[in-house]
Amino acid sequence: MGVLKRYGEYLPVTKKTPAVNLEEGSTPLVLLDRIGSSLGIELWGKLEGCNPTGSFKDRGMVLAVAKAMEDGASAFVCASTGNTSASAAAYAAHVGAPCYVLLPSGKVAMGKLAQALIYGARVIAVDGNFDRTLEMAREASAKCGFAIVNSVNPYRLISQRTGAWEICESLGDAPDLHAIPVGNAGNISAYWAGYKEFRERGRSKKLPRMMGFQAEGAAPLVTGMACPVPETVATAIRIGNPVSAHLAREAVRESGGEFNSVTDAEILEAQKILAARGGIFAEPASCAPLAGLIKLKKSGLLPEGSRVVMVLTGNGLKDPDTALSQVEKPVAIGGTIEDLMEALRQ
Ligand code: F0G
């Protein structure tokens, strides 16, 4: 069941809203007990990479596209570090509307680029970082009347709250800590709004502390200053001036949480741990929370025994190049059984 159907009563869906549905949402929440026990916590991973385009963006995109169609939109535009463009392109294709996507040239993982192209979007590679592409997309939206489906579109964040509701329904309540990567800062804000709304509706009792993790080279919410030249291996969160910074700061302040940063080396190490000790392949940005939890554990700041949910925002298959650069090459052998026996002995 897609999110418009599953949570229609909590979303601004009317009789006139087209029932757009790629069966997004309802993603698995997986107990990662081997990793959790080494950190002294109960650790859960929300597998947002299981969404139809392989990232959490589909939760918000479905409502943004449905409402734009309801309002008579004829085309969509977005700026993206990759996942938003894949999602926008897919939903635009599904409803039969053109989609223009602006990407920071050379800084988008291969799988995401392939997605936007194969879904039939018009892909434009801009000589500039994400922050600049977003300014340009907003201008193009105003000039050409395209519906913008970045998280400046309020429906995106409204519908991304569904992730928090699913977690509360799966666990019976909110967790103690909610760990999440932060780029343009929309998702952390949406989750916080979702947790609060569910509690107000009497559907949950607790509120989690919101722990937002950024890459050290693109950590404006940690340093408190916009970062003019963001750089990180986690290209999804290579963002220097987050559009929803004010909402994210509020979420962290209200919940008693924090922002923290992790290095690229820590992110890549966490990616390997998640894969090799959890059986989950997530893209680098999605591994920032695990890197952050490991960092907190090392400094004695991770509350023992707490229930922690981390949002694994995107599928690892989107960025195979980065993963391959971190592992050994396959063992190459000839075609005899002796060759195989020799290889197995090593
Ligand atoms: N994780 C992944 C895999 C992402 O693609 C993004 C953002 C984030 C985390 C951060 O979420 O921006 O709500 O704080 N990707 C956007 C994009 C910017 O264009 O795909 P955020």
Coordinates of C-alpha atoms and ligand atoms in Angstrom, one line a residue:
M1 CA 0.0 0.0 0.0
G2 CA 1.5 3.4 -1.0
V3 CA 1.7 6.2 1.5
L4 CA -1.2 8.2 0.2
K5 CA -3.4 5.2 0.9
R6 CA -1.8 4.0 4.1
Y7 CA -1.8 7.5 5.7
G8 CA -4.4 9.3 3.6
E9 CA -6.4 10.4 6.6
Y10 CA -3.3 12.2 8.1
L11 CA -2.3 13.8 4.8
P12 CA -3.8 16.6 2.7
V13 CA -5.4 14.2 0.3
T14 CA -8.8 15.1 -1.1
K15 CA -11.2 13.5 -3.5
K16 CA -9.6 15.5 -6.2
T17 CA -6.0 14.4 -5.4
P18 CA -4.9 11.8 -8.0
A19 CA -4.1 8.5 -6.4
V20 CA -0.4 8.4 -7.4
N21 CA 1.2 5.2 -6.2
L22 CA 4.5 3.4 -6.7
E23 CA 4.0 1.4 -3.5
E24 CA 6.4 3.6 -1.7
G25 CA 6.8 3.5 2.1
S26 CA 6.1 0.6 4.4
T27 CA 9.8 -0.1 4.4
P28 CA 11.4 -2.7 6.7
L29 CA 12.6 -1.8 10.2
V30 CA 15.4 -4.3 10.9
L31 CA 17.0 -5.2 14.2
L32 CA 20.8 -5.0 13.9
D33 CA 21.7 -7.0 16.9
R34 CA 25.3 -7.8 16.1
I35 CA 26.2 -4.1 15.6
G36 CA 23.9 -2.9 18.4
S37 CA 25.4 -5.2 21.0
S38 CA 28.9 -4.0 20.2
L39 CA 27.6 -0.4 20.9
G40 CA 25.6 -1.4 24.0
I41 CA 22.3 -0.3 22.4
E42 CA 19.2 -1.8 20.8
L43 CA 19.8 -0.7 17.2
W44 CA 17.3 -0.6 14.4
G45 CA 17.8 0.3 10.8
K46 CA 14.9 1.7 8.7
L47 CA 15.6 0.5 5.2
E48 CA 14.6 3.4 3.1
G49 CA 16.6 2.0 0.2
C50 CA 13.7 -0.5 -0.2
N51 CA 11.5 2.3 -1.7
P52 CA 10.7 2.1 -5.4
T53 CA 13.6 4.4 -6.5
G54 CA 15.9 3.2 -3.7
S55 CA 15.7 6.2 -1.3
F56 CA 13.4 7.9 1.2
K57 CA 12.6 10.7 -1.3
D58 CA 9.7 8.7 -2.7
R59 CA 7.7 9.2 0.5
G60 CA 7.6 13.0 -0.1
M61 CA 7.7 12.9 -3.9
V62 CA 4.4 11.0 -4.2
L63 CA 2.4 13.7 -2.4
A64 CA 4.3 16.6 -4.1
V65 CA 3.6 15.1 -7.5
A66 CA 0.0 14.2 -6.7
K67 CA -0.8 17.7 -5.4
A68 CA 1.0 19.4 -8.3
M69 CA -1.1 17.3 -10.7
E70 CA -4.2 18.2 -8.8
D71 CA -3.3 21.9 -9.3
G72 CA -2.8 21.4 -13.0
A73 CA 1.0 21.3 -13.2
S74 CA 2.3 20.4 -16.6
A75 CA 6.0 19.9 -15.8
F76 CA 8.3 19.3 -12.8
V77 CA 11.7 20.7 -12.0
C78 CA 14.2 19.9 -9.2
A79 CA 17.8 20.3 -8.2
S80 CA 19.5 17.3 -6.6
T81 CA 22.5 15.6 -5.3
G82 CA 21.0 12.5 -7.0
N83 CA 18.2 10.9 -5.1
T84 CA 15.6 13.6 -5.4
S85 CA 16.2 13.7 -9.2
A86 CA 15.7 9.9 -9.4
S87 CA 12.5 10.1 -7.5
A88 CA 11.1 13.1 -9.3
A89 CA 11.9 11.6 -12.7
A90 CA 10.2 8.3 -11.7
Y91 CA 7.0 9.9 -10.4
A92 CA 6.9 12.3 -13.3
A93 CA 7.2 9.4 -15.7
H94 CA 4.5 7.5 -13.8
V95 CA 2.0 10.4 -14.2
G96 CA 3.2 11.2 -17.7
A97 CA 4.7 14.7 -17.2
P98 CA 8.1 16.1 -18.3
C99 CA 10.7 16.5 -15.6
Y100 CA 13.8 18.7 -15.6
V101 CA 16.6 17.9 -13.2
L102 CA 19.6 20.1 -12.3
L103 CA 22.6 18.2 -11.0
P104 CA 26.0 19.4 -9.7
S105 CA 28.2 18.3 -12.6
G106 CA 30.4 15.3 -11.9
K107 CA 29.2 15.0 -8.3
V108 CA 26.3 12.6 -8.6
A109 CA 26.7 8.9 -8.0
M110 CA 26.4 6.8 -11.1
G111 CA 23.3 4.8 -10.2
K112 CA 21.3 8.0 -9.5
L113 CA 22.3 9.5 -12.8
A114 CA 21.4 6.3 -14.6
Q115 CA 18.0 6.4 -12.9
A116 CA 17.1 10.0 -13.8
L117 CA 18.1 9.3 -17.4
I118 CA 16.3 6.0 -17.9
Y119 CA 13.1 7.4 -16.3
G120 CA 13.3 9.9 -19.2
A121 CA 14.0 13.2 -17.3
R122 CA 15.8 16.0 -19.1
V123 CA 19.1 16.0 -17.1
I124 CA 21.1 19.2 -16.9
A125 CA 24.6 19.1 -15.3
V126 CA 25.4 22.5 -13.8
D127 CA 28.9 23.8 -13.2
G128 CA 28.3 24.5 -9.5
N129 CA 27.5 22.8 -6.3
F130 CA 24.0 21.7 -5.1
D131 CA 23.3 25.0 -3.4
R132 CA 23.7 26.8 -6.6
T133 CA 21.6 24.3 -8.6
L134 CA 18.7 24.7 -6.1
E135 CA 18.8 28.5 -6.6
M136 CA 18.6 28.0 -10.3
A137 CA 15.8 25.4 -10.1
R138 CA 13.8 27.8 -8.0
E139 CA 14.3 30.6 -10.6
A140 CA 13.4 28.2 -13.4
S141 CA 10.2 27.2 -11.5
A142 CA 9.2 30.9 -11.1
K143 CA 10.1 31.8 -14.7
C144 CA 8.6 28.8 -16.6
G145 CA 5.8 27.7 -14.2
F146 CA 7.2 24.3 -13.6
A147 CA 6.2 22.7 -10.3
I148 CA 9.3 22.5 -8.1
V149 CA 9.6 19.2 -6.1
N150 CA 12.5 20.0 -3.9
S151 CA 11.8 20.1 -0.2
V152 CA 11.0 23.8 -0.6
N153 CA 7.7 22.3 -1.8
P154 CA 5.8 21.9 1.5
Y155 CA 4.2 18.6 0.5
R156 CA 7.5 16.9 0.4
L157 CA 8.1 17.3 4.2
I158 CA 4.5 16.7 5.0
S159 CA 4.6 13.3 3.5
Q160 CA 8.1 12.4 4.7
R161 CA 6.6 12.4 8.2
T162 CA 5.2 9.0 7.3
G163 CA 8.6 7.4 8.1
A164 CA 8.2 8.4 11.7
W165 CA 4.7 7.0 11.9
E166 CA 5.8 3.7 10.5
I167 CA 8.6 3.5 13.1
C168 CA 6.1 4.2 15.9
E169 CA 3.7 1.6 14.6
S170 CA 6.5 -1.0 14.2
L171 CA 8.0 -0.5 17.7
G172 CA 4.8 0.4 19.5
D173 CA 6.3 3.8 20.4
A174 CA 9.0 6.2 19.3
P175 CA 12.6 5.2 20.0
D176 CA 14.9 6.9 22.5
L177 CA 17.3 8.2 19.9
H178 CA 16.6 8.9 16.2
A179 CA 19.8 9.0 14.2
I180 CA 19.7 10.5 10.7
P181 CA 22.0 12.0 8.0
V182 CA 21.5 15.7 7.4
G183 CA 22.0 17.4 4.0
N184 CA 19.4 19.9 3.0
A185 CA 17.9 19.3 6.5
G186 CA 14.4 18.4 5.3
N187 CA 14.2 14.8 6.5
I188 CA 15.2 15.4 10.1
S189 CA 12.6 18.2 10.3
A190 CA 9.9 15.9 8.7
Y191 CA 10.7 13.1 11.1
W192 CA 10.5 15.4 14.1
A193 CA 7.2 16.8 13.0
G194 CA 6.0 13.2 12.4
Y195 CA 7.0 12.1 15.9
K196 CA 5.3 15.1 17.5
E197 CA 2.1 14.7 15.5
F198 CA 1.8 11.0 16.3
R199 CA 2.1 11.8 20.0
E200 CA -0.5 14.6 19.8
R201 CA -2.9 12.1 18.1
G202 CA -2.3 9.7 21.0
R203 CA -0.7 7.2 18.7
S204 CA 2.7 7.2 20.6
K205 CA 3.9 8.3 24.1
K206 CA 7.5 9.2 23.8
L207 CA 9.5 11.6 21.7
P208 CA 13.0 10.7 20.6
R209 CA 16.1 12.8 20.8
M210 CA 17.0 13.8 17.3
M211 CA 20.6 13.2 16.4
G212 CA 21.6 14.7 13.1
F213 CA 24.9 13.7 11.5
Q214 CA 26.7 15.6 8.7
A215 CA 29.9 14.9 6.9
E216 CA 32.8 16.9 8.3
G217 CA 33.5 18.6 4.9
A218 CA 29.8 19.7 4.6
A219 CA 28.7 20.4 8.2
P220 CA 27.1 23.8 8.3
L221 CA 24.7 22.8 11.1
V222 CA 27.6 21.7 13.3
T223 CA 29.8 24.7 12.7
G224 CA 26.9 27.1 12.7
M225 CA 28.1 28.7 9.4
A226 CA 27.2 28.0 5.8
C227 CA 30.0 26.1 4.1
P228 CA 30.9 27.7 0.8
V229 CA 32.8 24.7 -0.7
P230 CA 31.2 21.5 0.6
E231 CA 33.1 18.4 0.0
T232 CA 32.6 14.8 1.0
V233 CA 32.6 11.2 -0.4
A234 CA 28.9 11.1 0.7
T235 CA 27.8 13.1 -2.3
A236 CA 24.1 12.9 -1.3
I237 CA 24.8 15.3 1.6
R238 CA 27.4 17.5 -0.1
I239 CA 25.4 20.6 0.8
G240 CA 26.8 23.8 2.3
N241 CA 23.7 25.9 2.9
P242 CA 20.7 23.8 3.9
V243 CA 17.3 25.1 3.0
S244 CA 15.6 23.7 6.1
A245 CA 18.4 24.6 8.5
H246 CA 16.0 26.6 10.8
L247 CA 13.5 23.6 11.1
A248 CA 16.4 21.2 11.7
R249 CA 17.8 23.4 14.5
E250 CA 14.4 23.6 16.1
A251 CA 14.0 19.8 15.9
V252 CA 17.4 19.3 17.6
R253 CA 16.7 22.0 20.3
E254 CA 13.2 20.9 21.1
S255 CA 14.1 17.2 21.3
G256 CA 17.3 17.7 23.4
G257 CA 19.3 16.1 20.6
E258 CA 22.4 17.3 18.8
F259 CA 24.2 17.7 15.5
N260 CA 27.5 16.0 15.0
S261 CA 29.9 15.5 12.2
V262 CA 31.9 12.5 11.0
T263 CA 34.8 12.2 8.7
D264 CA 34.7 10.5 5.3
A265 CA 36.9 7.8 6.6
E266 CA 34.5 7.2 9.5
I267 CA 31.6 7.1 7.0
L268 CA 33.3 4.5 4.8
E269 CA 34.2 2.4 7.8
A270 CA 30.6 2.5 9.0
Q271 CA 29.4 1.5 5.5
K272 CA 31.6 -1.6 5.7
I273 CA 30.4 -2.5 9.2
L274 CA 26.8 -2.1 8.2
A275 CA 27.3 -4.4 5.2
A276 CA 29.6 -7.0 6.7
R277 CA 28.0 -7.2 10.2
G278 CA 24.4 -6.2 9.4
G279 CA 23.9 -7.5 5.9
I280 CA 22.7 -4.1 4.7
F281 CA 24.3 -2.2 1.8
A282 CA 23.5 1.5 2.2
E283 CA 25.0 4.4 0.3
P284 CA 27.7 6.5 2.1
A285 CA 25.4 9.3 3.2
S286 CA 23.1 6.8 4.9
C287 CA 26.1 5.5 6.9
A288 CA 26.8 8.8 8.6
P289 CA 24.5 8.0 11.5
L290 CA 26.2 4.7 12.2
A291 CA 29.6 6.5 12.0
G292 CA 28.2 9.0 14.4
L293 CA 26.9 6.4 16.9
I294 CA 30.3 4.7 16.9
K295 CA 32.0 8.1 17.5
L296 CA 29.6 8.8 20.4
K297 CA 30.2 5.3 21.9
K298 CA 34.0 5.9 21.8
S299 CA 33.7 9.1 23.7
G300 CA 31.3 7.5 26.2
L301 CA 28.3 9.6 25.1
L302 CA 26.0 6.9 23.8
P303 CA 23.5 6.1 26.5
E304 CA 23.8 2.4 27.4
G305 CA 20.8 0.2 26.6
S306 CA 18.9 2.9 24.6
R307 CA 16.7 2.0 21.7
V308 CA 18.0 3.7 18.6
V309 CA 16.6 3.9 15.1
M310 CA 18.8 5.0 12.3
V311 CA 17.4 5.9 8.9
L312 CA 19.3 4.2 6.1
T313 CA 18.2 6.7 3.6
G314 CA 19.5 5.3 0.3
N315 CA 20.4 2.0 -1.3
G316 CA 24.1 1.1 -1.6
L317 CA 23.6 0.0 -5.2
K318 CA 23.2 3.7 -6.2
D319 CA 26.9 4.3 -5.6
P320 CA 28.9 1.1 -6.5
D321 CA 32.0 3.0 -7.4
T322 CA 32.6 4.2 -3.8
A323 CA 32.0 0.8 -2.4
L324 CA 34.3 -0.9 -4.9
S325 CA 37.1 1.6 -4.1
Q326 CA 36.9 0.3 -0.4
V327 CA 37.2 -3.4 -0.9
E328 CA 39.6 -6.0 -2.3
K329 CA 39.2 -7.2 -5.9
P330 CA 37.7 -10.6 -6.5
V331 CA 40.2 -13.5 -6.6
A332 CA 40.8 -14.4 -10.2
I333 CA 41.5 -18.1 -11.0
G334 CA 41.6 -20.5 -13.9
G335 CA 38.7 -22.9 -14.7
T336 CA 40.0 -26.1 -13.0
I337 CA 39.0 -27.5 -9.7
E338 CA 42.6 -27.4 -8.6
D339 CA 42.7 -23.7 -9.2
L340 CA 39.6 -23.4 -7.0
M341 CA 41.0 -25.6 -4.2
E342 CA 44.2 -23.5 -4.2
A343 CA 42.2 -20.3 -4.0
L344 CA 40.0 -21.7 -1.1
R345 CA 43.2 -22.5 0.9
Q346 CA 44.2 -18.8 0.9
Ligands
F0G1 N1 20.6 10.6 2.6 C1 20.4 10.5 1.3 C2 20.7 9.2 0.7 C3 20.1 11.7 0.5 O1 19.9 11.6 -0.8 C4 19.9 12.9 1.2 C5 19.5 14.1 0.5 C6 20.0 12.9 2.6 C7 20.4 11.8 3.3 C8 19.8 14.2 3.4 O2 18.4 14.5 3.5 O3 18.5 16.7 2.5 O4 16.5 15.9 3.9 O5 18.7 16.4 5.0 N2 19.5 14.2 -0.8 C9 19.0 15.3 -1.6 C10 18.9 15.0 -3.0 C11 19.6 16.6 -1.2 O6 19.0 15.9 -3.9 O7 18.7 13.8 -3.4 P1 18.0 16.0 3.7

